[in-house]
Amino acid sequence: MTLHKALLTCLTLATATLGNARPSDMPSEPPSSHRTKLSLNIGWQFHRGDAPGEPFQPGYDTADWEPVNLPHTYKLASINLDDSEDDMYQLTFHRDVCWYRRTLRIDARPGQRVFLEFEGAKQLTDLWVNGRHVGTHAISGYTPFHFDITDYVRNGADNLIALRLDNRKTDKIPPDGNRFDYVLFGGLYRDVYLVVTDPLRITFPWEAREAGIFITTPSVSAKNATITVRTTVRNEGDAPRDATLVTRIIDAEGTVVARLTETASVKPGCDHTFLQTGGIDEDVHLWSFDDPYLYRVNTQLIADGEVVDMAENPLGLRWFELRPGVGFCLNGQPVELIGANRHQQYPYIGDAVPDNLHWNDAIKFKKAGMNIIRLAHYPHDDAFLDACDALGILVAEEPPTWIEFGPPVWMDRLEESLRRMVRNHRNHPCVWGWGAGINHRGPVKRLHYAAKQEDPTRITMNNGTVWTGPQHRGITDLYAVMDYRGAVRPEGEFLFAMEHSGGVAGTPEVGEENLPDIVARYKADPWRIGLASWAAHDGFSFKKRDPRYPNLSRWTAAAWDAFRIPKPVFYWYKAELRPDEPMVHIPDDRGQEPGSTTVISNCEEVELLLDGKLVDRRGPADPEKAAVLNAPLFRFPVPWDAGNLTARGLIDGKVVATHTRNRPGPAHHIALAFDPDTGPWLADGSSIYIAYARVCDRDGNTIEGDTPLVHFAVDGPAEIVGDASIGANPVTWDHGVAPVLIRAGTTAGTITLTASAEGLQPGTARIETTPATDDVLARRIKPFVEPLRLRVDIGNPQQHVEDEWTAWNGQNPDGESAVFTAFNGASIRASLRAAGAPLEWTNTWGVPGDLSFMIEDSVSVPAGAEIILSLENLPEGRYLLKTWHHILGDRDEATPLDLFVDDAAGRDRSVHRGFQPTYGAKIQVSAAGTGDRGDGGSNLGAGRFAETLLHIGPDGAATLRIRAAGDSGKVNLNGFELHPAPAAP
């Protein structure tokens, strides 16, 4: 699958592409239930610092509070974090209390439950509703939680919601209490929802080990998959309720492929857990890196004839293996895991990252070809995992830690954070495994045991280093270690480098080993299954690494800077990990060494031209590395800044890729563009778009070094994030590009952005935003169709019925009629009769092969007569009718057949001429498992069927006539399958 096709999957959350499902069958609206879930991201008031008095009371004066939307950070900060002098203990930056308030109208049905759901908040949260304290959340700032506010709200009226967030330093909430190499930004930084449910409801997944919905795949292969769904429901009413749980597996086209149903009585005040198992054994579509096919699992809870609750989760059919001597395998195929570590932070907004920017990161990872992302060092936003599901990227996730331990309450909450992380993200097919250690310190037994108790289907990793702690996986499943100092793989163990450094130029912090070197080392050893660089992006820390911006860590191995502008490492990853896309790239100064020119390419040879003249044509600089790498580096003995350079990549002696890096002239104009990866352009009040102003010379070459001060102005329903007080607007940045962040408004329309700088021609860019909805379920739950699918096995009353087929036990030689119930509940009338001879209803045994019980029995007539199958009560449309015609005899008895149809497209239409039936019965099976009679016949009976396209008109009827093409033999009909035809292309 092409990268373009993979990236199109990111539209599935918004557009619900329905593929081959017939538009006439597909409902225009998704199903609904008594549950509602509304986004509360818009319309808050904010107070920085601890407000005096009782700010949770309805009459409190908030005239000086700031209107804000979520996600929201405690305070916008400069790229150097307001020049904070904090060290890694972070004693002052964002270490404060803040308040949020808003009114909320509640319109619930009598008896319904009302909840506030939080994806995360930093880091101790207190909630008041209408002046009454509801509760406190203090487990971590990175895990989801909810409050039941049913007894605190006034139904049919406005209600006051007040939140107090406390991000002051504490040794009771992980990862806080000691030092850490990242920043604990404050604020209500993730999404908040109002959830209203029936008293009989599906529980929140993080409530308990047995809560919510847990989907597992006990067995998966390319041909079939077994799926188990555990669903816990709660009856918060005052009487028992009879509950029916219907779980549907839905393919990417919106068609239900499996349905599981179970009924139970749920006592008042009690939970009940349904355990349903079913599967898919036809047209299985696996989830993979190149083709991340997603099914949906739709769960409906039905009581008193109504759908009272509903949820939907993704399902990716895949399996992981660690195979000795081979390495990591996805769906049985070995593959090296190559990717990066990700922090969720962005400039100015810190952790307050909207969903579209989480998708932005994932899309960029996919463009680089990465297939594994370690989520450092805490649980990440749901939106990022949604994106990895859709794009085909694995993640390794861990609870919030960094090196240090805390007191017992800290450890208890760390374990609970891990449990909530697993419960929240266990249904994402992108999750490969769980970190069961403390970063740098290695494995922690209680974390491993907790992870296995919550999710025994995935591996655990030890999170170790080479300078402290066990030098092996310990109790965990995988030795995941930082490889900054040449990690040694324990004998007989797999090794995953959860961190490493290395650029494409010299990397003094790791000696002589650059990024291609370390990747080559891992690709050459199947026991070293993969590696994740530190880090994907330049990020924030108080370790004071950078002389210019001490609180911004610029990593040698980073593929993007903090604003997600590509660095040279990005182009190497793209060349190495997307070898089917020939490319060549001359990196800027960050990927060069003095006196030479480094070229990145996945081609066989590279030519370098200086000022239009050929310098040399060369192969890889290190032929030994070229044996395992797709993109070994190419080096030329000419200074990279000597003039205008052009690199040409050659395969089989032909130029297939070209890149030019000209020495720029004086700055002349600004080229401005929105980053398309930050779309879709929704007017939701939360999304933040990024635009880049390239400062160019007259010929369009981007200038080197820092940009001048670039001023941005926006016209339309949007606002610029930050101002001159934090260096956000105007802004100066490096390598000729100035970034700006734009927050969408809540009104759809044209957003026009202008970038200007003194003495330069300005640049302009425009986007059109579209309306957004706060109805979360309408965004996430898409329509589906249950197809009219019918499978009928024909024979006499002694027949062996094929598994999950409907039996037609006939014995009347004059013919019979029957009414069958299709998969979607439709009643279809069918009749069988003969012309020219009586029907013979048969049964036998001993026919080997797939569908053998269906093909061993039949209804038949001799040659010269015909079998007539009539179908009635069909809805209008196009259908595929598959019919099987196996002969229990030798080749000469399997006379070819002619098939004719009467339907809306015409009478006596010829649909098959000379169709060759399969044959054979009771073959002798040899020691090798093959037969000496009937080979090519009985064993192929399932796969050789006659397929007929039926056109059904208003009368809902069609007739199939089956005749022998010759005068000898007989005509058999073993069974038939009917289902809607795919939409015409």
PDB file of N, CA and C in Angstrom, residues 830-871:
ATOM      1  N   ALA A 830     -37.894 -19.556  -0.250  1.00  0.00           N
ATOM      2  CA  ALA A 830     -37.208 -20.279  -1.317  1.00  0.00           C
ATOM      3  C   ALA A 830     -38.005 -21.535  -1.656  1.00  0.00           C
ATOM      4  N   SER A 831     -37.960 -21.922  -2.915  1.00  0.00           N
ATOM      5  CA  SER A 831     -38.606 -23.164  -3.326  1.00  0.00           C
ATOM      6  C   SER A 831     -37.693 -23.910  -4.279  1.00  0.00           C
ATOM      7  N   LEU A 832     -37.740 -25.234  -4.195  1.00  0.00           N
ATOM      8  CA  LEU A 832     -36.988 -26.116  -5.075  1.00  0.00           C
ATOM      9  C   LEU A 832     -37.966 -27.071  -5.759  1.00  0.00           C
ATOM     10  N   ARG A 833     -37.841 -27.162  -7.058  1.00  0.00           N
ATOM     11  CA  ARG A 833     -38.656 -28.108  -7.813  1.00  0.00           C
ATOM     12  C   ARG A 833     -37.846 -28.545  -9.030  1.00  0.00           C
ATOM     13  N   ALA A 834     -38.399 -29.508  -9.742  1.00  0.00           N
ATOM     14  CA  ALA A 834     -37.707 -30.031 -10.915  1.00  0.00           C
ATOM     15  C   ALA A 834     -38.634 -29.988 -12.119  1.00  0.00           C
ATOM     16  N   ALA A 835     -38.053 -29.971 -13.289  1.00  0.00           N
ATOM     17  CA  ALA A 835     -38.793 -30.098 -14.546  1.00  0.00           C
ATOM     18  C   ALA A 835     -38.203 -31.260 -15.312  1.00  0.00           C
ATOM     19  N   GLY A 836     -39.036 -32.250 -15.636  1.00  0.00           N
ATOM     20  CA  GLY A 836     -38.592 -33.378 -16.441  1.00  0.00           C
ATOM     21  C   GLY A 836     -38.270 -34.621 -15.669  1.00  0.00           C
ATOM     22  N   ALA A 837     -38.199 -34.541 -14.336  1.00  0.00           N
ATOM     23  CA  ALA A 837     -37.915 -35.721 -13.524  1.00  0.00           C
ATOM     24  C   ALA A 837     -38.158 -35.343 -12.066  1.00  0.00           C
ATOM     25  N   PRO A 838     -38.393 -36.319 -11.192  1.00  0.00           N
ATOM     26  CA  PRO A 838     -38.562 -36.003  -9.773  1.00  0.00           C
ATOM     27  C   PRO A 838     -37.233 -35.617  -9.124  1.00  0.00           C
ATOM     28  N   LEU A 839     -37.308 -34.841  -8.037  1.00  0.00           N
ATOM     29  CA  LEU A 839     -36.115 -34.486  -7.260  1.00  0.00           C
ATOM     30  C   LEU A 839     -35.694 -35.660  -6.394  1.00  0.00           C
ATOM     31  N   GLU A 840     -34.411 -35.863  -6.296  1.00  0.00           N
ATOM     32  CA  GLU A 840     -33.865 -36.842  -5.373  1.00  0.00           C
ATOM     33  C   GLU A 840     -33.079 -36.096  -4.295  1.00  0.00           C
ATOM     34  N   TRP A 841     -33.509 -36.228  -3.016  1.00  0.00           N
ATOM     35  CA  TRP A 841     -32.841 -35.594  -1.882  1.00  0.00           C
ATOM     36  C   TRP A 841     -31.891 -36.623  -1.283  1.00  0.00           C
ATOM     37  N   THR A 842     -30.602 -36.292  -1.189  1.00  0.00           N
ATOM     38  CA  THR A 842     -29.592 -37.297  -0.831  1.00  0.00           C
ATOM     39  C   THR A 842     -28.831 -36.915   0.425  1.00  0.00           C
ATOM     40  N   ASN A 843     -28.095 -37.901   0.952  1.00  0.00           N
ATOM     41  CA  ASN A 843     -27.090 -37.649   1.984  1.00  0.00           C
ATOM     42  C   ASN A 843     -26.019 -38.721   1.868  1.00  0.00           C
ATOM     43  N   THR A 844     -24.824 -38.408   2.307  1.00  0.00           N
ATOM     44  CA  THR A 844     -23.728 -39.369   2.365  1.00  0.00           C
ATOM     45  C   THR A 844     -22.734 -38.875   3.401  1.00  0.00           C
ATOM     46  N   TRP A 845     -21.541 -39.443   3.408  1.00  0.00           N
ATOM     47  CA  TRP A 845     -20.486 -38.971   4.311  1.00  0.00           C
ATOM     48  C   TRP A 845     -19.141 -39.292   3.694  1.00  0.00           C
ATOM     49  N   GLY A 846     -18.083 -38.706   4.273  1.00  0.00           N
ATOM     50  CA  GLY A 846     -16.734 -39.064   3.869  1.00  0.00           C
ATOM     51  C   GLY A 846     -16.160 -38.248   2.745  1.00  0.00           C
ATOM     52  N   VAL A 847     -16.723 -37.079   2.447  1.00  0.00           N
ATOM     53  CA  VAL A 847     -16.116 -36.216   1.430  1.00  0.00           C
ATOM     54  C   VAL A 847     -15.172 -35.248   2.126  1.00  0.00           C
ATOM     55  N   PRO A 848     -13.864 -35.292   1.853  1.00  0.00           N
ATOM     56  CA  PRO A 848     -12.917 -34.416   2.551  1.00  0.00           C
ATOM     57  C   PRO A 848     -12.904 -33.006   1.940  1.00  0.00           C
ATOM     58  N   GLY A 849     -12.339 -32.097   2.699  1.00  0.00           N
ATOM     59  CA  GLY A 849     -12.165 -30.741   2.199  1.00  0.00           C
ATOM     60  C   GLY A 849     -13.029 -29.740   2.946  1.00  0.00           C
ATOM     61  N   ASP A 850     -12.801 -28.451   2.674  1.00  0.00           N
ATOM     62  CA  ASP A 850     -13.606 -27.391   3.265  1.00  0.00           C
ATOM     63  C   ASP A 850     -15.050 -27.523   2.797  1.00  0.00           C
ATOM     64  N   LEU A 851     -15.973 -27.136   3.668  1.00  0.00           N
ATOM     65  CA  LEU A 851     -17.412 -27.211   3.387  1.00  0.00           C
ATOM     66  C   LEU A 851     -17.836 -28.611   2.959  1.00  0.00           C
ATOM     67  N   SER A 852     -17.138 -29.614   3.482  1.00  0.00           N
ATOM     68  CA  SER A 852     -17.401 -30.977   3.011  1.00  0.00           C
ATOM     69  C   SER A 852     -18.795 -31.457   3.382  1.00  0.00           C
ATOM     70  N   PHE A 853     -19.326 -31.006   4.534  1.00  0.00           N
ATOM     71  CA  PHE A 853     -20.662 -31.457   4.919  1.00  0.00           C
ATOM     72  C   PHE A 853     -21.731 -30.854   4.023  1.00  0.00           C
ATOM     73  N   MET A 854     -21.468 -29.693   3.487  1.00  0.00           N
ATOM     74  CA  MET A 854     -22.420 -29.102   2.551  1.00  0.00           C
ATOM     75  C   MET A 854     -22.357 -29.802   1.206  1.00  0.00           C
ATOM     76  N   ILE A 855     -21.162 -30.111   0.722  1.00  0.00           N
ATOM     77  CA  ILE A 855     -21.078 -30.652  -0.639  1.00  0.00           C
ATOM     78  C   ILE A 855     -21.324 -32.151  -0.694  1.00  0.00           C
ATOM     79  N   GLU A 856     -21.388 -32.835   0.477  1.00  0.00           N
ATOM     80  CA  GLU A 856     -21.630 -34.280   0.409  1.00  0.00           C
ATOM     81  C   GLU A 856     -23.116 -34.614   0.228  1.00  0.00           C
ATOM     82  N   ASP A 857     -24.019 -33.672   0.512  1.00  0.00           N
ATOM     83  CA  ASP A 857     -25.462 -33.894   0.371  1.00  0.00           C
ATOM     84  C   ASP A 857     -25.989 -32.977  -0.720  1.00  0.00           C
ATOM     85  N   SER A 858     -27.175 -33.336  -1.281  1.00  0.00           N
ATOM     86  CA  SER A 858     -27.655 -32.528  -2.396  1.00  0.00           C
ATOM     87  C   SER A 858     -29.107 -32.862  -2.721  1.00  0.00           C
ATOM     88  N   VAL A 859     -29.602 -32.100  -3.678  1.00  0.00           N
ATOM     89  CA  VAL A 859     -30.809 -32.459  -4.402  1.00  0.00           C
ATOM     90  C   VAL A 859     -30.383 -32.640  -5.856  1.00  0.00           C
ATOM     91  N   SER A 860     -30.911 -33.651  -6.562  1.00  0.00           N
ATOM     92  CA  SER A 860     -30.396 -33.927  -7.902  1.00  0.00           C
ATOM     93  C   SER A 860     -31.502 -34.420  -8.823  1.00  0.00           C
ATOM     94  N   VAL A 861     -31.207 -34.280 -10.120  1.00  0.00           N
ATOM     95  CA  VAL A 861     -32.052 -34.835 -11.186  1.00  0.00           C
ATOM     96  C   VAL A 861     -31.126 -35.394 -12.255  1.00  0.00           C
ATOM     97  N   PRO A 862     -31.617 -36.330 -13.073  1.00  0.00           N
ATOM     98  CA  PRO A 862     -30.770 -36.846 -14.162  1.00  0.00           C
ATOM     99  C   PRO A 862     -30.638 -35.809 -15.283  1.00  0.00           C
ATOM    100  N   ALA A 863     -29.629 -36.011 -16.112  1.00  0.00           N
ATOM    101  CA  ALA A 863     -29.475 -35.163 -17.296  1.00  0.00           C
ATOM    102  C   ALA A 863     -30.747 -35.219 -18.124  1.00  0.00           C
ATOM    103  N   GLY A 864     -31.086 -34.107 -18.728  1.00  0.00           N
ATOM    104  CA  GLY A 864     -32.324 -34.006 -19.477  1.00  0.00           C
ATOM    105  C   GLY A 864     -33.417 -33.327 -18.676  1.00  0.00           C
ATOM    106  N   ALA A 865     -33.250 -33.289 -17.340  1.00  0.00           N
ATOM    107  CA  ALA A 865     -34.170 -32.553 -16.472  1.00  0.00           C
ATOM    108  C   ALA A 865     -33.436 -31.317 -15.937  1.00  0.00           C
ATOM    109  N   GLU A 866     -34.148 -30.508 -15.177  1.00  0.00           N
ATOM    110  CA  GLU A 866     -33.520 -29.317 -14.613  1.00  0.00           C
ATOM    111  C   GLU A 866     -34.011 -29.103 -13.187  1.00  0.00           C
ATOM    112  N   ILE A 867     -33.105 -28.488 -12.392  1.00  0.00           N
ATOM    113  CA  ILE A 867     -33.447 -28.062 -11.039  1.00  0.00           C
ATOM    114  C   ILE A 867     -33.816 -26.584 -11.095  1.00  0.00           C
ATOM    115  N   ILE A 868     -34.886 -26.223 -10.427  1.00  0.00           N
ATOM    116  CA  ILE A 868     -35.362 -24.840 -10.439  1.00  0.00           C
ATOM    117  C   ILE A 868     -35.364 -24.320  -9.000  1.00  0.00           C
ATOM    118  N   LEU A 869     -34.531 -23.312  -8.726  1.00  0.00           N
ATOM    119  CA  LEU A 869     -34.466 -22.659  -7.421  1.00  0.00           C
ATOM    120  C   LEU A 869     -35.097 -21.279  -7.546  1.00  0.00           C
ATOM    121  N   SER A 870     -36.150 -21.025  -6.777  1.00  0.00           N
ATOM    122  CA  SER A 870     -36.826 -19.726  -6.805  1.00  0.00           C
ATOM    123  C   SER A 870     -36.665 -19.039  -5.456  1.00  0.00           C
ATOM    124  N   LEU A 871     -36.436 -17.717  -5.511  1.00  0.00           N
ATOM    125  CA  LEU A 871     -36.274 -16.902  -4.311  1.00  0.00           C
ATOM    126  C   LEU A 871     -37.297 -15.773  -4.333  1.00  0.00           C
TER     127      LEU A 871
END
